Amino acid sequence: MTLSETLTSRAAAAVDVSRAARSSKLSALVMLAAAVTLGALPFLVFAKVTDTLVNLFVLIALASMWNLLAGFGGLVSVGQQAYIGIGAYSVIAFADQGVQPYLAVLLAAVTCAVFAVPTSWLAFRLRGDYFAVGTWVIAEVYRLLVVRVDSLGGASGKSLSGLSGIDQTLRGALTYWIALGLALASVAAGYLLLRGRLGLSLMAVRDEETAASSVGIDVRRAKRLVYLVSAAGCGAAGGVITVSSLSVNPDAIFSVQWSAYMIFIVVIGGIGFIEGPLLGAVVFFALQQLLSDYGSWYLVLLGAVGMAAALWLPRGLWGVVRDRTGLSLFPVGYFVRTRAADVDSH
């Protein structure tokens, strides 16, 4: 063996490359315990607490889908409320046909993915700011189409059928569990997608689309896939909103306010981090609970917080945590471990 081969062998023996650092493995156990605890909450607390947490889980799912779309795919949309509305009305329509509403939530996700295919053909003809505005216009078109369908209640909306025979306590617990499942599935879906080749492709497209295309990445396919996943997640969230509120109103469910919530949460938490929507949703949810009694000042304060975060925390709260501690709860890159320290190669 030559001297260079010997040095290379010793260097390789001193370096361990893995997909997770020790802190990530420990945090995974903590998150698993937290998920189990959250799953048991209907047996431990009053229904009012779990009913409130349903809103938090919906926000986590929506923000995770928007972060996947914009933070990793570079597709800044302000029209994801289109799929929230389609998902909500899909649950209403399936329930009217005799489908159990909780099962209809899953079918609503599939329905939104189907709707997203032709919608993406139109939306992807636009770039940058035009794409953002175009998605909002598309959402408005879907709203106008829905209000013209009398069987869906028209402009006044419609109540959900199919849950009246279920005990109220059991219904609240089932709604809580499906909302929790949606939040966990949204985070897990983003994590699994980003750990593979698609994740590398998406981040390459986000950073420089032309360069990504020049090295053989199918840009349109990567964008369309992440767009369909985001649409399905938002549709399922719309379905959960319907089974939680037991009714739907077109102006409320198709409101651009939903996109504003998603953007606010991701900006606060940290765009481009899987952990960002989780932290941002908790902060936003806490602000909602604390400031909701202040009337219009509630919106003013939320706006002030959002502007402050955009100016002084461009990477969000999780970006600050990551820079200071190196902690990654959902590592999608590789870690190079030496005897001295763990260094993230990405």
Short mmCIF file of C-alpha atoms in Angstrom, two decimals:
data_model
loop_
_atom_site.label_atom_id
_atom_site.label_comp_id
_atom_site.label_asym_id
_atom_site.label_seq_id
_atom_site.Cartn_x
_atom_site.Cartn_y
_atom_site.Cartn_z
CA MET A 1 0.00 0.00 0.00
CA THR A 2 1.36 3.39 -0.96
CA LEU A 3 1.70 6.31 1.46
CA SER A 4 -1.23 8.18 -0.15
CA GLU A 5 -3.46 5.10 0.08
CA THR A 6 -2.53 4.69 3.74
CA LEU A 7 -3.37 8.32 4.54
CA THR A 8 -6.68 8.06 2.66
CA SER A 9 -7.61 4.89 4.55
CA ARG A 10 -6.82 6.50 7.91
CA ALA A 11 -8.82 9.62 7.02
CA ALA A 12 -11.79 7.52 5.98
CA ALA A 13 -11.61 5.58 9.25
CA ALA A 14 -11.68 8.86 11.21
CA VAL A 15 -14.77 10.19 9.44
CA ASP A 16 -18.29 8.82 9.73
CA VAL A 17 -20.90 10.04 7.24
CA SER A 18 -24.55 9.60 8.24
CA ARG A 19 -28.01 11.05 7.55
CA ALA A 20 -28.53 12.12 11.19
CA ALA A 21 -26.47 13.57 14.01
CA ARG A 22 -26.68 12.23 17.55
CA SER A 23 -28.85 15.19 18.54
CA SER A 24 -31.24 14.39 15.69
CA LYS A 25 -31.68 10.82 16.89
CA LEU A 26 -32.37 12.02 20.43
CA SER A 27 -34.86 14.60 19.19
CA ALA A 28 -36.61 11.88 17.16
CA LEU A 29 -37.28 9.96 20.36
CA VAL A 30 -38.57 13.12 22.04
CA MET A 31 -40.89 13.85 19.10
CA LEU A 32 -42.18 10.27 19.12
CA ALA A 33 -43.01 10.57 22.80
CA ALA A 34 -44.71 13.92 22.13
CA ALA A 35 -46.79 12.37 19.33
CA VAL A 36 -47.91 9.53 21.60
CA THR A 37 -48.82 12.01 24.33
CA LEU A 38 -50.80 14.15 21.90
CA GLY A 39 -52.61 11.03 20.68
CA ALA A 40 -53.69 10.25 24.24
CA LEU A 41 -54.96 13.78 25.03
CA PRO A 42 -58.67 13.03 24.39
CA PHE A 43 -58.48 10.66 27.37
CA LEU A 44 -56.63 13.17 29.57
CA VAL A 45 -58.12 16.63 29.02
CA PHE A 46 -61.47 18.31 28.42
CA ALA A 47 -62.95 18.37 24.93
CA LYS A 48 -62.52 22.15 24.76
CA VAL A 49 -58.74 21.71 24.79
CA THR A 50 -58.68 19.13 22.00
CA ASP A 51 -61.16 21.15 19.93
CA THR A 52 -58.80 24.11 20.13
CA LEU A 53 -55.78 21.99 19.19
CA VAL A 54 -57.53 20.89 15.99
CA ASN A 55 -56.96 24.43 14.70
CA LEU A 56 -53.26 24.20 15.55
CA PHE A 57 -52.88 20.91 13.67
CA VAL A 58 -54.64 22.35 10.62
CA LEU A 59 -52.25 25.32 10.66
CA ILE A 60 -49.23 23.01 10.89
CA ALA A 61 -50.45 20.99 7.90
CA LEU A 62 -51.20 24.06 5.79
CA ALA A 63 -47.91 25.79 6.63
CA SER A 64 -45.93 22.60 5.97
CA MET A 65 -47.52 22.30 2.53
CA TRP A 66 -46.83 25.94 1.69
CA ASN A 67 -43.24 25.62 2.91
CA LEU A 68 -42.77 22.54 0.75
CA LEU A 69 -44.12 24.46 -2.23
CA ALA A 70 -42.36 27.82 -1.73
CA GLY A 71 -39.49 27.11 0.65
CA PHE A 72 -38.15 24.08 -1.23
CA GLY A 73 -39.78 24.31 -4.65
CA GLY A 74 -39.51 28.07 -5.14
CA LEU A 75 -43.21 28.30 -6.07
CA VAL A 76 -44.58 31.27 -4.10
CA SER A 77 -48.35 30.80 -4.23
CA VAL A 78 -51.05 32.97 -2.67
CA GLY A 79 -53.82 30.76 -3.99
CA GLN A 80 -53.58 27.55 -1.98
CA GLN A 81 -56.98 28.41 -0.51
CA ALA A 82 -58.32 27.03 -3.79
CA TYR A 83 -57.52 23.51 -2.59
CA ILE A 84 -58.69 24.19 0.95
CA GLY A 85 -62.07 25.12 -0.53
CA ILE A 86 -62.16 22.22 -2.98
CA GLY A 87 -61.26 19.80 -0.18
CA ALA A 88 -63.95 21.22 2.09
CA TYR A 89 -66.65 21.01 -0.56
CA SER A 90 -65.48 17.54 -1.61
CA VAL A 91 -66.24 16.31 1.90
CA ILE A 92 -69.71 17.87 1.67
CA ALA A 93 -70.33 16.27 -1.74
CA PHE A 94 -69.07 12.82 -0.73
CA ALA A 95 -71.08 12.92 2.51
CA ASP A 96 -74.23 13.73 0.52
CA GLN A 97 -73.54 10.57 -1.48
CA GLY A 98 -73.42 8.47 1.69
CA VAL A 99 -69.64 8.37 2.23
CA GLN A 100 -68.58 8.53 5.87
CA PRO A 101 -67.22 12.10 6.38
CA TYR A 102 -63.95 11.00 7.97
CA LEU A 103 -63.25 8.74 5.01
CA ALA A 104 -64.27 11.63 2.75
CA VAL A 105 -61.33 13.66 4.11
CA LEU A 106 -58.94 11.20 2.44
CA LEU A 107 -60.97 11.26 -0.76
CA ALA A 108 -60.88 15.06 -0.64
CA ALA A 109 -57.07 14.95 -0.74
CA VAL A 110 -57.20 12.74 -3.83
CA THR A 111 -59.79 15.03 -5.44
CA CYS A 112 -57.57 18.07 -4.92
CA ALA A 113 -54.60 16.29 -6.46
CA VAL A 114 -56.74 15.53 -9.51
CA PHE A 115 -57.86 19.17 -9.77
CA ALA A 116 -54.27 20.29 -9.39
CA VAL A 117 -53.14 18.50 -12.57
CA PRO A 118 -54.95 20.75 -15.11
CA THR A 119 -54.53 23.75 -12.80
CA SER A 120 -50.75 23.30 -12.81
CA TRP A 121 -50.69 23.32 -16.63
CA LEU A 122 -52.16 26.81 -16.51
CA ALA A 123 -50.31 28.14 -13.45
CA PHE A 124 -46.87 26.98 -14.59
CA ARG A 125 -47.09 29.18 -17.66
CA LEU A 126 -46.52 32.06 -15.26
CA ARG A 127 -43.29 33.01 -13.50
CA GLY A 128 -42.38 34.91 -10.34
CA ASP A 129 -44.87 37.54 -9.23
CA TYR A 130 -47.20 36.57 -12.07
CA PHE A 131 -47.37 33.04 -10.71
CA ALA A 132 -48.29 34.33 -7.23
CA VAL A 133 -51.04 36.60 -8.57
CA GLY A 134 -52.21 33.93 -11.00
CA THR A 135 -52.74 31.36 -8.27
CA TRP A 136 -54.89 33.86 -6.36
CA VAL A 137 -56.99 34.48 -9.49
CA ILE A 138 -57.40 30.72 -9.98
CA ALA A 139 -58.65 30.39 -6.40
CA GLU A 140 -61.21 33.13 -7.04
CA VAL A 141 -62.38 31.35 -10.20
CA TYR A 142 -62.92 28.13 -8.25
CA ARG A 143 -64.91 30.07 -5.64
CA LEU A 144 -67.13 31.63 -8.27
CA LEU A 145 -67.74 28.22 -9.83
CA VAL A 146 -68.68 26.67 -6.48
CA VAL A 147 -71.23 29.35 -5.57
CA ARG A 148 -73.07 28.60 -8.82
CA VAL A 149 -73.68 24.98 -7.84
CA ASP A 150 -77.02 24.84 -6.02
CA SER A 151 -76.42 21.33 -4.69
CA LEU A 152 -73.44 22.70 -2.74
CA GLY A 153 -75.50 25.44 -1.12
CA GLY A 154 -74.63 28.27 -3.47
CA ALA A 155 -73.39 31.50 -1.92
CA SER A 156 -74.75 30.67 1.54
CA GLY A 157 -72.79 27.44 1.95
CA LYS A 158 -74.00 24.12 3.29
CA SER A 159 -74.00 21.97 6.43
CA LEU A 160 -72.24 18.62 6.65
CA SER A 161 -74.38 15.50 6.87
CA GLY A 162 -73.40 12.05 8.09
CA LEU A 163 -72.12 12.83 11.60
CA SER A 164 -75.39 13.36 13.47
CA GLY A 165 -75.53 9.71 14.58
CA ILE A 166 -72.14 9.82 16.32
CA ASP A 167 -71.87 10.71 20.00
CA GLN A 168 -70.57 14.27 20.40
CA THR A 169 -67.65 13.25 22.63
CA LEU A 170 -66.58 10.49 20.24
CA ARG A 171 -66.99 12.83 17.28
CA GLY A 172 -64.71 15.39 18.92
CA ALA A 173 -62.08 12.74 19.62
CA LEU A 174 -62.21 11.37 16.06
CA THR A 175 -61.88 14.86 14.61
CA TYR A 176 -58.92 15.53 16.89
CA TRP A 177 -57.18 12.30 15.87
CA ILE A 178 -57.66 12.86 12.15
CA ALA A 179 -56.35 16.44 12.52
CA LEU A 180 -53.32 15.16 14.45
CA GLY A 181 -52.78 12.48 11.83
CA LEU A 182 -52.92 15.11 9.09
CA ALA A 183 -50.32 17.29 10.82
CA LEU A 184 -47.97 14.33 11.34
CA ALA A 185 -48.49 13.08 7.79
CA SER A 186 -47.79 16.54 6.34
CA VAL A 187 -44.49 16.84 8.18
CA ALA A 188 -43.53 13.23 7.38
CA ALA A 189 -44.41 13.60 3.69
CA GLY A 190 -42.22 16.67 3.36
CA TYR A 191 -39.36 14.96 5.19
CA LEU A 192 -39.49 11.80 3.08
CA LEU A 193 -39.75 13.72 -0.19
CA LEU A 194 -36.81 15.96 0.65
CA ARG A 195 -34.52 13.11 1.73
CA GLY A 196 -34.61 11.63 -1.76
CA ARG A 197 -33.49 12.76 -5.18
CA LEU A 198 -36.62 14.87 -5.50
CA GLY A 199 -35.47 17.01 -2.58
CA LEU A 200 -32.14 17.74 -4.24
CA SER A 201 -33.91 18.47 -7.51
CA LEU A 202 -36.36 20.86 -5.87
CA MET A 203 -33.68 22.83 -4.07
CA ALA A 204 -31.64 23.04 -7.27
CA VAL A 205 -34.70 24.33 -9.14
CA ARG A 206 -35.42 26.83 -6.35
CA ASP A 207 -31.89 28.20 -6.39
CA GLU A 208 -31.43 28.39 -10.19
CA GLU A 209 -33.95 26.83 -12.53
CA THR A 210 -31.86 27.21 -15.70
CA ALA A 211 -28.78 25.63 -14.14
CA ALA A 212 -30.87 22.78 -12.74
CA SER A 213 -32.30 22.08 -16.17
CA SER A 214 -28.84 22.15 -17.74
CA VAL A 215 -27.63 19.28 -15.52
CA GLY A 216 -30.51 17.02 -16.49
CA ILE A 217 -33.16 17.78 -13.86
CA ASP A 218 -36.74 17.56 -15.15
CA VAL A 219 -37.80 20.93 -13.78
CA ARG A 220 -41.44 20.76 -14.81
CA ARG A 221 -41.90 17.26 -13.38
CA ALA A 222 -40.33 18.23 -10.03
CA LYS A 223 -42.51 21.34 -9.78
CA ARG A 224 -45.68 19.52 -10.74
CA LEU A 225 -45.08 16.72 -8.23
CA VAL A 226 -44.55 19.09 -5.30
CA TYR A 227 -47.55 21.14 -6.45
CA LEU A 228 -49.77 18.04 -6.42
CA VAL A 229 -48.56 17.01 -2.96
CA SER A 230 -49.21 20.50 -1.61
CA ALA A 231 -52.69 20.56 -3.17
CA ALA A 232 -53.54 17.19 -1.62
CA GLY A 233 -52.36 18.31 1.83
CA CYS A 234 -54.33 21.56 1.65
CA GLY A 235 -57.39 19.64 0.46
CA ALA A 236 -57.20 17.28 3.43
CA ALA A 237 -56.87 20.30 5.72
CA GLY A 238 -60.01 21.78 4.16
CA GLY A 239 -61.78 18.50 4.84
CA VAL A 240 -60.73 18.56 8.50
CA ILE A 241 -62.00 22.14 8.79
CA THR A 242 -65.37 20.95 7.48
CA VAL A 243 -65.75 17.99 9.84
CA SER A 244 -64.68 20.24 12.71
CA SER A 245 -67.08 23.11 11.97
CA LEU A 246 -69.82 20.87 10.48
CA SER A 247 -70.50 23.42 7.74
CA VAL A 248 -68.79 25.34 4.99
CA ASN A 249 -69.16 28.83 3.58
CA PRO A 250 -67.56 29.70 0.21
CA ASP A 251 -66.39 33.19 1.17
CA ALA A 252 -64.69 31.91 4.32
CA ILE A 253 -63.17 28.69 2.99
CA PHE A 254 -61.84 30.30 -0.21
CA SER A 255 -60.57 33.39 1.61
CA VAL A 256 -57.06 34.60 0.81
CA GLN A 257 -56.63 34.89 4.57
CA TRP A 258 -55.66 31.20 4.61
CA SER A 259 -52.67 31.92 2.38
CA ALA A 260 -51.82 34.90 4.58
CA TYR A 261 -51.78 32.59 7.59
CA MET A 262 -49.51 30.10 5.80
CA ILE A 263 -47.06 32.79 4.71
CA PHE A 264 -47.00 34.40 8.15
CA ILE A 265 -46.33 31.09 9.89
CA VAL A 266 -43.54 30.07 7.53
CA VAL A 267 -41.87 33.51 7.62
CA ILE A 268 -41.98 33.53 11.43
CA GLY A 269 -40.84 29.93 11.82
CA GLY A 270 -38.25 29.81 9.05
CA ILE A 271 -38.78 29.20 5.35
CA GLY A 272 -36.81 26.34 3.87
CA PHE A 273 -36.69 24.38 7.15
CA ILE A 274 -39.05 21.49 7.86
CA GLU A 275 -39.05 22.59 11.49
CA GLY A 276 -40.02 26.16 10.54
CA PRO A 277 -43.78 25.61 10.08
CA LEU A 278 -43.95 23.66 13.35
CA LEU A 279 -42.38 26.46 15.38
CA GLY A 280 -44.16 29.18 13.44
CA ALA A 281 -47.57 27.52 13.85
CA VAL A 282 -47.09 27.29 17.62
CA VAL A 283 -46.11 30.98 17.81
CA PHE A 284 -49.00 32.06 15.57
CA PHE A 285 -51.47 29.89 17.49
CA ALA A 286 -50.28 31.38 20.79
CA LEU A 287 -50.64 34.91 19.41
CA GLN A 288 -54.17 34.07 18.24
CA GLN A 289 -55.15 32.86 21.69
CA LEU A 290 -53.57 35.84 23.47
CA LEU A 291 -54.62 38.65 21.15
CA SER A 292 -57.99 37.55 19.76
CA ASP A 293 -59.89 39.65 22.33
CA TYR A 294 -58.26 42.88 21.14
CA GLY A 295 -60.41 43.30 18.03
CA SER A 296 -58.72 45.00 15.08
CA TRP A 297 -55.54 45.49 17.13
CA TYR A 298 -55.10 41.74 16.87
CA LEU A 299 -54.42 42.05 13.13
CA VAL A 300 -52.23 45.13 13.63
CA LEU A 301 -50.06 43.29 16.14
CA LEU A 302 -49.81 40.23 13.91
CA GLY A 303 -48.71 42.44 11.04
CA ALA A 304 -46.10 44.14 13.22
CA VAL A 305 -44.70 40.78 14.31
CA GLY A 306 -44.58 39.59 10.71
CA MET A 307 -42.73 42.70 9.50
CA ALA A 308 -40.27 42.51 12.39
CA ALA A 309 -39.51 38.89 11.59
CA ALA A 310 -39.02 39.65 7.89
CA LEU A 311 -36.63 42.52 8.68
CA TRP A 312 -34.57 41.15 11.54
CA LEU A 313 -35.04 37.37 11.26
CA PRO A 314 -34.84 36.63 7.52
CA ARG A 315 -34.27 32.92 8.26
CA GLY A 316 -37.01 32.82 10.87
CA LEU A 317 -36.90 31.61 14.45
CA TRP A 318 -35.67 28.16 13.51
CA GLY A 319 -32.90 29.71 11.44
CA VAL A 320 -31.65 31.41 14.59
CA VAL A 321 -31.84 28.14 16.53
CA ARG A 322 -30.04 26.27 13.76
CA ASP A 323 -27.26 28.86 13.48
CA ARG A 324 -26.60 28.91 17.21
CA THR A 325 -26.96 25.21 18.05
CA GLY A 326 -26.64 23.30 14.79
CA LEU A 327 -29.74 21.34 15.80
CA SER A 328 -31.70 19.64 13.02
CA LEU A 329 -34.83 17.70 13.96
CA PHE A 330 -35.42 16.60 10.37
CA PRO A 331 -32.01 16.27 8.67
CA VAL A 332 -32.31 15.97 4.92
CA GLY A 333 -28.59 16.33 4.20
CA TYR A 334 -25.56 14.40 5.39
CA PHE A 335 -23.57 14.79 8.58
CA VAL A 336 -19.81 14.29 8.71
CA ARG A 337 -18.83 13.16 12.19
CA THR A 338 -15.22 13.47 13.37
CA ARG A 339 -13.67 13.01 16.76
CA ALA A 340 -13.88 16.74 17.41
CA ALA A 341 -17.45 17.64 16.39
CA ASP A 342 -20.38 16.95 14.10
CA VAL A 343 -20.35 19.13 11.01
CA ASP A 344 -23.32 19.34 8.63
CA SER A 345 -22.03 18.99 5.08
CA HIS A 346 -25.03 20.84 3.61
#
